[in-house]
Short mmCIF file of N, CA and C in Angstrom, two decimals:
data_model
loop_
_atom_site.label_atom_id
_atom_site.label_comp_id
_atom_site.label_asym_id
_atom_site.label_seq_id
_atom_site.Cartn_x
_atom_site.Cartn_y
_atom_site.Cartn_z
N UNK A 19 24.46 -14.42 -8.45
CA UNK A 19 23.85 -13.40 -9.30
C UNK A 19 24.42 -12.04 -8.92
N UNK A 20 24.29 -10.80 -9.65
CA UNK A 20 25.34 -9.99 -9.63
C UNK A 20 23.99 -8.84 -9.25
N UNK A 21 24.33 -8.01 -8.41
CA UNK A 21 23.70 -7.08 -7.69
C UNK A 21 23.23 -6.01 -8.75
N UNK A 22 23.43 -5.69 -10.15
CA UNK A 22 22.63 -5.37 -11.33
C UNK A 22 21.36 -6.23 -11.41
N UNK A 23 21.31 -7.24 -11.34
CA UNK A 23 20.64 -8.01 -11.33
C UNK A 23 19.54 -8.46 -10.35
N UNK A 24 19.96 -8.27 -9.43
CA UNK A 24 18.97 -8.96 -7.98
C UNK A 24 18.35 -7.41 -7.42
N UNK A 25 18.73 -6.35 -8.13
CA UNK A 25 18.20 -5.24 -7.57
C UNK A 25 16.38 -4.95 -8.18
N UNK A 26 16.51 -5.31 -9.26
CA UNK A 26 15.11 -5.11 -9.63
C UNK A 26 13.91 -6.47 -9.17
N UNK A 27 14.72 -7.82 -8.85
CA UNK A 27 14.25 -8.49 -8.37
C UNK A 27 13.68 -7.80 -6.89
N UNK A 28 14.32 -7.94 -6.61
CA UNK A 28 13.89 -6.97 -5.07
C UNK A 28 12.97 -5.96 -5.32
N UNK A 29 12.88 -5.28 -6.40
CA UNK A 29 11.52 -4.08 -6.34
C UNK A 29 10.37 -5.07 -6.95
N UNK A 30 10.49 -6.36 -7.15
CA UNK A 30 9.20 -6.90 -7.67
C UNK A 30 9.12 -7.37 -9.03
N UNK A 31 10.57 -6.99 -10.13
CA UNK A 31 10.45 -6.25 -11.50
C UNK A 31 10.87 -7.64 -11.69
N UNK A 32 10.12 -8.39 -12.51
CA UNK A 32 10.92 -10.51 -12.64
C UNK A 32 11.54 -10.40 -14.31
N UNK A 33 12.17 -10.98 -14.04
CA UNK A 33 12.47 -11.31 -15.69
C UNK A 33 11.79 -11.58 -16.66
N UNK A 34 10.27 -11.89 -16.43
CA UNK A 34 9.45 -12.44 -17.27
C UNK A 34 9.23 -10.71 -18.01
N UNK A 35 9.21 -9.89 -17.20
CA UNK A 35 9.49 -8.64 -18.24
C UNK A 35 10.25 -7.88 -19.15
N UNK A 36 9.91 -7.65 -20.27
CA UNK A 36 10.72 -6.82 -20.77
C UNK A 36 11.66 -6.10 -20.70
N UNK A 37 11.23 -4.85 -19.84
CA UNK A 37 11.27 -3.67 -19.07
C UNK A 37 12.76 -4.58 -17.94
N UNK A 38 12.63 -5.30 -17.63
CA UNK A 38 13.53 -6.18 -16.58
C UNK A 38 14.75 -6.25 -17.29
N UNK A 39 14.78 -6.62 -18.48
CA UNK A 39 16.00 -6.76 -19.04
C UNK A 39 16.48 -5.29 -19.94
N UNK A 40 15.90 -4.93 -20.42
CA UNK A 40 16.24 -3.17 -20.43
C UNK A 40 17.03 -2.48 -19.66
N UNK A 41 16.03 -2.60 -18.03
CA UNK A 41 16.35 -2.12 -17.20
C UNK A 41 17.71 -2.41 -16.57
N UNK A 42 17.76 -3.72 -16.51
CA UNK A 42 19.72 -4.16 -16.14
C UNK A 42 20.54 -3.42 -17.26
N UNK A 43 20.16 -3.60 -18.55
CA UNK A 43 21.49 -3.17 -19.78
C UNK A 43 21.49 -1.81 -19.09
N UNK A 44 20.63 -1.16 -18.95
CA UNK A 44 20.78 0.43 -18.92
C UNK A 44 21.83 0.32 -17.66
N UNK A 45 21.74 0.25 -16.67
CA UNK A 45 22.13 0.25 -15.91
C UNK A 45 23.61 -0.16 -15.87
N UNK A 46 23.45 -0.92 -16.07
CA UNK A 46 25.08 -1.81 -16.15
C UNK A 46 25.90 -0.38 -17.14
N UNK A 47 25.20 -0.34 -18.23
CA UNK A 47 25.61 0.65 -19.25
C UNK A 47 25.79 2.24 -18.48
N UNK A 48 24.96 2.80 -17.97
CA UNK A 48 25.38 3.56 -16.39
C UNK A 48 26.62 3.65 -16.16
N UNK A 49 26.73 2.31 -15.62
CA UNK A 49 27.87 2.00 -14.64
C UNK A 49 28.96 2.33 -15.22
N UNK A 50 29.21 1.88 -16.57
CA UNK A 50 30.57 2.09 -16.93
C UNK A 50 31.02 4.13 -17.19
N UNK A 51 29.89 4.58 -17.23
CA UNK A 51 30.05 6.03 -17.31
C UNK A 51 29.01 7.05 -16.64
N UNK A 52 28.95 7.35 -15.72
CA UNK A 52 27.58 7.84 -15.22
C UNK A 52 27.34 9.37 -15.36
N UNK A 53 28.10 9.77 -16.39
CA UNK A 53 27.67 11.02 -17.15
C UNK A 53 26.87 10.56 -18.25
N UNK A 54 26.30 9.04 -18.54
CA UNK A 54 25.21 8.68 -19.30
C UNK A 54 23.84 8.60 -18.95
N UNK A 55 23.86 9.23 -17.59
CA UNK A 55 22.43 8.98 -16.79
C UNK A 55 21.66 10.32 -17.30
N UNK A 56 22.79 11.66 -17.78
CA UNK A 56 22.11 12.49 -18.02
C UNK A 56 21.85 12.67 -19.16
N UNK A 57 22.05 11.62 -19.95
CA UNK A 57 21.35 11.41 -21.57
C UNK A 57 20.94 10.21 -21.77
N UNK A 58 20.10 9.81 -20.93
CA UNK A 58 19.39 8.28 -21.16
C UNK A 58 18.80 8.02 -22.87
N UNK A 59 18.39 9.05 -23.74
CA UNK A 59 17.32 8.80 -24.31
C UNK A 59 18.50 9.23 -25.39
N UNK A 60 19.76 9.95 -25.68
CA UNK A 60 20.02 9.83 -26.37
C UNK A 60 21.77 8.92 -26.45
N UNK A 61 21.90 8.54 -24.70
CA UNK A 61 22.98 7.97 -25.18
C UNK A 61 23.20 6.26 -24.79
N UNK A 62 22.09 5.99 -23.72
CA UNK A 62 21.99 4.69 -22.98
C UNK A 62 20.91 4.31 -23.93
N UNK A 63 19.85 4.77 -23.83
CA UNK A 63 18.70 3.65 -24.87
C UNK A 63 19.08 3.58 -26.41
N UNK A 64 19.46 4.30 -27.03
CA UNK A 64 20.07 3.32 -28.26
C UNK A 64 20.46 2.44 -28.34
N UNK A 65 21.42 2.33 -27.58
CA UNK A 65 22.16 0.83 -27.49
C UNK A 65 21.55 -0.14 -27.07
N UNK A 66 20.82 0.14 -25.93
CA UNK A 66 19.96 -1.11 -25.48
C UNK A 66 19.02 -1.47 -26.49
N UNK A 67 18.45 -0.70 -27.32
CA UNK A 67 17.15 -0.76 -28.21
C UNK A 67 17.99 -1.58 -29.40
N UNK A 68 19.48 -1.39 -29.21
CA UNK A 68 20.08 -2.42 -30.86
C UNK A 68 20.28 -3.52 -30.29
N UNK A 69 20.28 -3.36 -29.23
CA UNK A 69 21.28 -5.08 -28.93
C UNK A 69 19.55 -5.55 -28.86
N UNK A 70 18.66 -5.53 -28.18
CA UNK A 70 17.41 -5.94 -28.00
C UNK A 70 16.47 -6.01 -30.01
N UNK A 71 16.66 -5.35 -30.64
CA UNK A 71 16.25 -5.13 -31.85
C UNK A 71 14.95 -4.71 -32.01
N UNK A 72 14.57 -3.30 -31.15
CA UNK A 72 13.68 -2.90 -30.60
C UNK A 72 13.80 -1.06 -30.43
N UNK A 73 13.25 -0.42 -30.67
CA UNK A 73 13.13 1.00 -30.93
C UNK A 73 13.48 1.32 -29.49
N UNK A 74 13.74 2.84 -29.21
CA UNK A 74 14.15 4.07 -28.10
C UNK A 74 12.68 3.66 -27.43
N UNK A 75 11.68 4.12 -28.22
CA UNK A 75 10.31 3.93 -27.30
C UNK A 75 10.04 3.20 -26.84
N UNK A 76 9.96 2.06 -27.37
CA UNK A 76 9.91 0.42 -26.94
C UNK A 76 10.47 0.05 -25.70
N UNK A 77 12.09 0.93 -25.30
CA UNK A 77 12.62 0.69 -24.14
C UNK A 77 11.81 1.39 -23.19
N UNK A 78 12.03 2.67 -23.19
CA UNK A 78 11.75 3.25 -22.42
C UNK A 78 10.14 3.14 -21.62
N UNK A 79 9.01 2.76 -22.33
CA UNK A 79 8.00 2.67 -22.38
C UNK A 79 7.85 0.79 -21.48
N UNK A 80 8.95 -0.16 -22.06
CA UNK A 80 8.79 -1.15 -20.98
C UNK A 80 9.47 -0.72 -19.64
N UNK A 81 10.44 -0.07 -19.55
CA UNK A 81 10.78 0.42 -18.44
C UNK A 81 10.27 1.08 -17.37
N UNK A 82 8.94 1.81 -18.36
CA UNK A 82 7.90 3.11 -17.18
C UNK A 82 6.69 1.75 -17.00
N UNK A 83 6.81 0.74 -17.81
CA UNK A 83 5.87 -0.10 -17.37
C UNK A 83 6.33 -0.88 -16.19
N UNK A 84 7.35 -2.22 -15.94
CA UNK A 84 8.20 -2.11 -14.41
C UNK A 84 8.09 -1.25 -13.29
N UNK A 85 8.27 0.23 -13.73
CA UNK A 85 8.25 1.30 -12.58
C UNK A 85 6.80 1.09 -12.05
N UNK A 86 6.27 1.28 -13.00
CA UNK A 86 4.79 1.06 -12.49
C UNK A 86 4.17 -0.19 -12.00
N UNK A 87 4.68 -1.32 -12.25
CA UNK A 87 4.54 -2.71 -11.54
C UNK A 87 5.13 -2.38 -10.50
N UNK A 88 6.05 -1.77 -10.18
CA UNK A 88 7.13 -1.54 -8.55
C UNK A 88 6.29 -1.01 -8.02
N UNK A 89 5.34 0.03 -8.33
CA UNK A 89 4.77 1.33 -7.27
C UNK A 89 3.68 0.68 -7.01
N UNK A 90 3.04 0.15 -7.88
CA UNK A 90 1.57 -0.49 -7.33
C UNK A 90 1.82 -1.51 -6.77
N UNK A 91 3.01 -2.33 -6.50
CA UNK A 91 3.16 -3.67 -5.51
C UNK A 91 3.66 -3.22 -3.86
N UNK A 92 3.31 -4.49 -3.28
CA UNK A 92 4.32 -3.82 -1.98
C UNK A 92 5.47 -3.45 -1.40
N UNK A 93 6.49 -3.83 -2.98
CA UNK A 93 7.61 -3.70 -2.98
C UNK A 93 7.84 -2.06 -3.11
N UNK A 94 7.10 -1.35 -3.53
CA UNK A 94 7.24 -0.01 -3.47
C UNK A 94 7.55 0.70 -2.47
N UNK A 95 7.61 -0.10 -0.98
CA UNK A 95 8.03 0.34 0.26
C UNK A 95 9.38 0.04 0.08
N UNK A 96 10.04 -0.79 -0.27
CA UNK A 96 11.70 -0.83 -0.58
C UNK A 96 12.00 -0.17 -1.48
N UNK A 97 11.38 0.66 -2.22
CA UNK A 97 11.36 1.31 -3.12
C UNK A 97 11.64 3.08 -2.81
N UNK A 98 10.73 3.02 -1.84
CA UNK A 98 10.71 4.64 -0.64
C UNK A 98 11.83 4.46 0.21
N UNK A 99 11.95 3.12 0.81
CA UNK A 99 13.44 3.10 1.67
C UNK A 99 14.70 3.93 1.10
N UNK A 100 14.64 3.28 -0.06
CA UNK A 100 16.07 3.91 -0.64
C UNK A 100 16.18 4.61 -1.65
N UNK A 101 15.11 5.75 -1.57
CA UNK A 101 15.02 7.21 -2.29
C UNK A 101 15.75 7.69 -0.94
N UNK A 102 16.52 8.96 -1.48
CA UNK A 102 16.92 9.90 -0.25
C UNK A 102 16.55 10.93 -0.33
N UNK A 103 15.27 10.99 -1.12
CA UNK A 103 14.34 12.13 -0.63
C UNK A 103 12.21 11.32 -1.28
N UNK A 104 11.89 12.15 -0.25
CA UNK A 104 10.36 11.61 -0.38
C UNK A 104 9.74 11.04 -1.63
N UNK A 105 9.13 10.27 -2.17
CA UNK A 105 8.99 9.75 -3.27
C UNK A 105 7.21 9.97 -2.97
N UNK A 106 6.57 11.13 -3.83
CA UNK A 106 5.44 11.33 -3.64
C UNK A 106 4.59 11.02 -5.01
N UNK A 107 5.04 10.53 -5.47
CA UNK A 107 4.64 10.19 -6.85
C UNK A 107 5.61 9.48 -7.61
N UNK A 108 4.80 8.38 -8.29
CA UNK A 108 5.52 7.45 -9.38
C UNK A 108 6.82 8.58 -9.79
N UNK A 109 8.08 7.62 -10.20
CA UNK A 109 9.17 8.45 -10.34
C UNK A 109 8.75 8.31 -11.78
N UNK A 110 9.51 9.45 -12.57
CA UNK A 110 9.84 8.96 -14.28
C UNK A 110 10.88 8.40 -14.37
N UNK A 111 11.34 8.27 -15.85
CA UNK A 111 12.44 7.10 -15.81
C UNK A 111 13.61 7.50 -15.38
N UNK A 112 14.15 8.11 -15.84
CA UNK A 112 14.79 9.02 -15.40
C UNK A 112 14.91 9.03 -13.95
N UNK A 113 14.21 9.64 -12.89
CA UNK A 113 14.29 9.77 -11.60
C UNK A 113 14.58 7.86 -10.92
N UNK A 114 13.83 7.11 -11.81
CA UNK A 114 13.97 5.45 -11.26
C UNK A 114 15.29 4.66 -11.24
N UNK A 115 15.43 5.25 -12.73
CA UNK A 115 17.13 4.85 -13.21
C UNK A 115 18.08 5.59 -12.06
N UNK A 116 18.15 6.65 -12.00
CA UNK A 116 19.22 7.67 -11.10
C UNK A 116 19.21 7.19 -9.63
N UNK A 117 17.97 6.25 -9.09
CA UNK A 117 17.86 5.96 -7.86
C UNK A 117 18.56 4.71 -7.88
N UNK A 118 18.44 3.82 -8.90
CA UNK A 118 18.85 2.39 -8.51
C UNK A 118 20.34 2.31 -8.73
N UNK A 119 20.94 3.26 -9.29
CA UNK A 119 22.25 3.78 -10.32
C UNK A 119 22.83 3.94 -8.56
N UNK A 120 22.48 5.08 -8.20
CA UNK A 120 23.29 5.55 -6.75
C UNK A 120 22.74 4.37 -5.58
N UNK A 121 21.77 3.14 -5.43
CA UNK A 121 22.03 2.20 -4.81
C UNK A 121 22.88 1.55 -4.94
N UNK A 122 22.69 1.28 -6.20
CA UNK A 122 24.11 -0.17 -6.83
C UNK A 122 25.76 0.82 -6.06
N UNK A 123 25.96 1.87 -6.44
CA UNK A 123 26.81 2.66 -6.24
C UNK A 123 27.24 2.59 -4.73
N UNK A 124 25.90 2.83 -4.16
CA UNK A 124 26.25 2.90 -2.55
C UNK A 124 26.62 1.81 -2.06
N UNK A 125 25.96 0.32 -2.31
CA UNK A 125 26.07 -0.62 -1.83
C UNK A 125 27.61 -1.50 -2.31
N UNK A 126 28.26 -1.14 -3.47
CA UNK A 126 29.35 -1.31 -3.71
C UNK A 126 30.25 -0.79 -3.17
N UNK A 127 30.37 0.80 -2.93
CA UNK A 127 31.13 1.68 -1.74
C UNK A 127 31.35 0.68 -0.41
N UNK A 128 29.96 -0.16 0.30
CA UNK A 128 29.76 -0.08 1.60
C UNK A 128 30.55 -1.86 1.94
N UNK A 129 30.66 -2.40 0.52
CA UNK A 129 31.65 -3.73 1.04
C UNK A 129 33.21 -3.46 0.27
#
């Protein structure tokens, strides 16, 4: 399985969610340009919302739902591990996406 993939497993986020599979396209979709992190809503969730056949809100809204399955589980401590700064409150999407974006990033750098 490909480390897009096993990363949200690890915060708790299963496939049986929505928000789970969102959350990989975006990401992956990230990856190939990460001057798309700073237009999630108008340049990463479209696409995910066509290939899925499912509105901008629809994504984003299963996605803050996940975040919020992550923070209220105990996985939310692997979650604080690898913020590199204090995580004092539920992230928005935005701040969740940008964190797992520069893990995948780091952890590819480090092999």
């Amino acid at each position: 399985m490909n480390k897009v993939k096993e990363l949200p497993l690890r915060l708790g986020i299963h496939r049986t969610y929505k928000g789970y599979h969102y959350l990989v396209t975006t990401l992956e979709l990230a990856a190939t340009d990460d001057h798309n992190l700073l237009f999630l809503s108008k340049n990463i969730f479209p696409i995910v919302a066509r290939k899925y056949n499912t509105t901008v809100y629809c994504v984003e809204r299963n996605i803050r739902t996940v975040i919020q399955n992550c923070w209220n589980s105990p996985c939310r401590e692997i979650l604080l591990e690898m913020a590199p700064y204090p995580l004092t409150k539920i992230p928005t999407v935005s701040e969740f996406i940008d964190l797992l974006y520069w893990e995948l990033k780091s952890d590819s750098q480090d092999n």
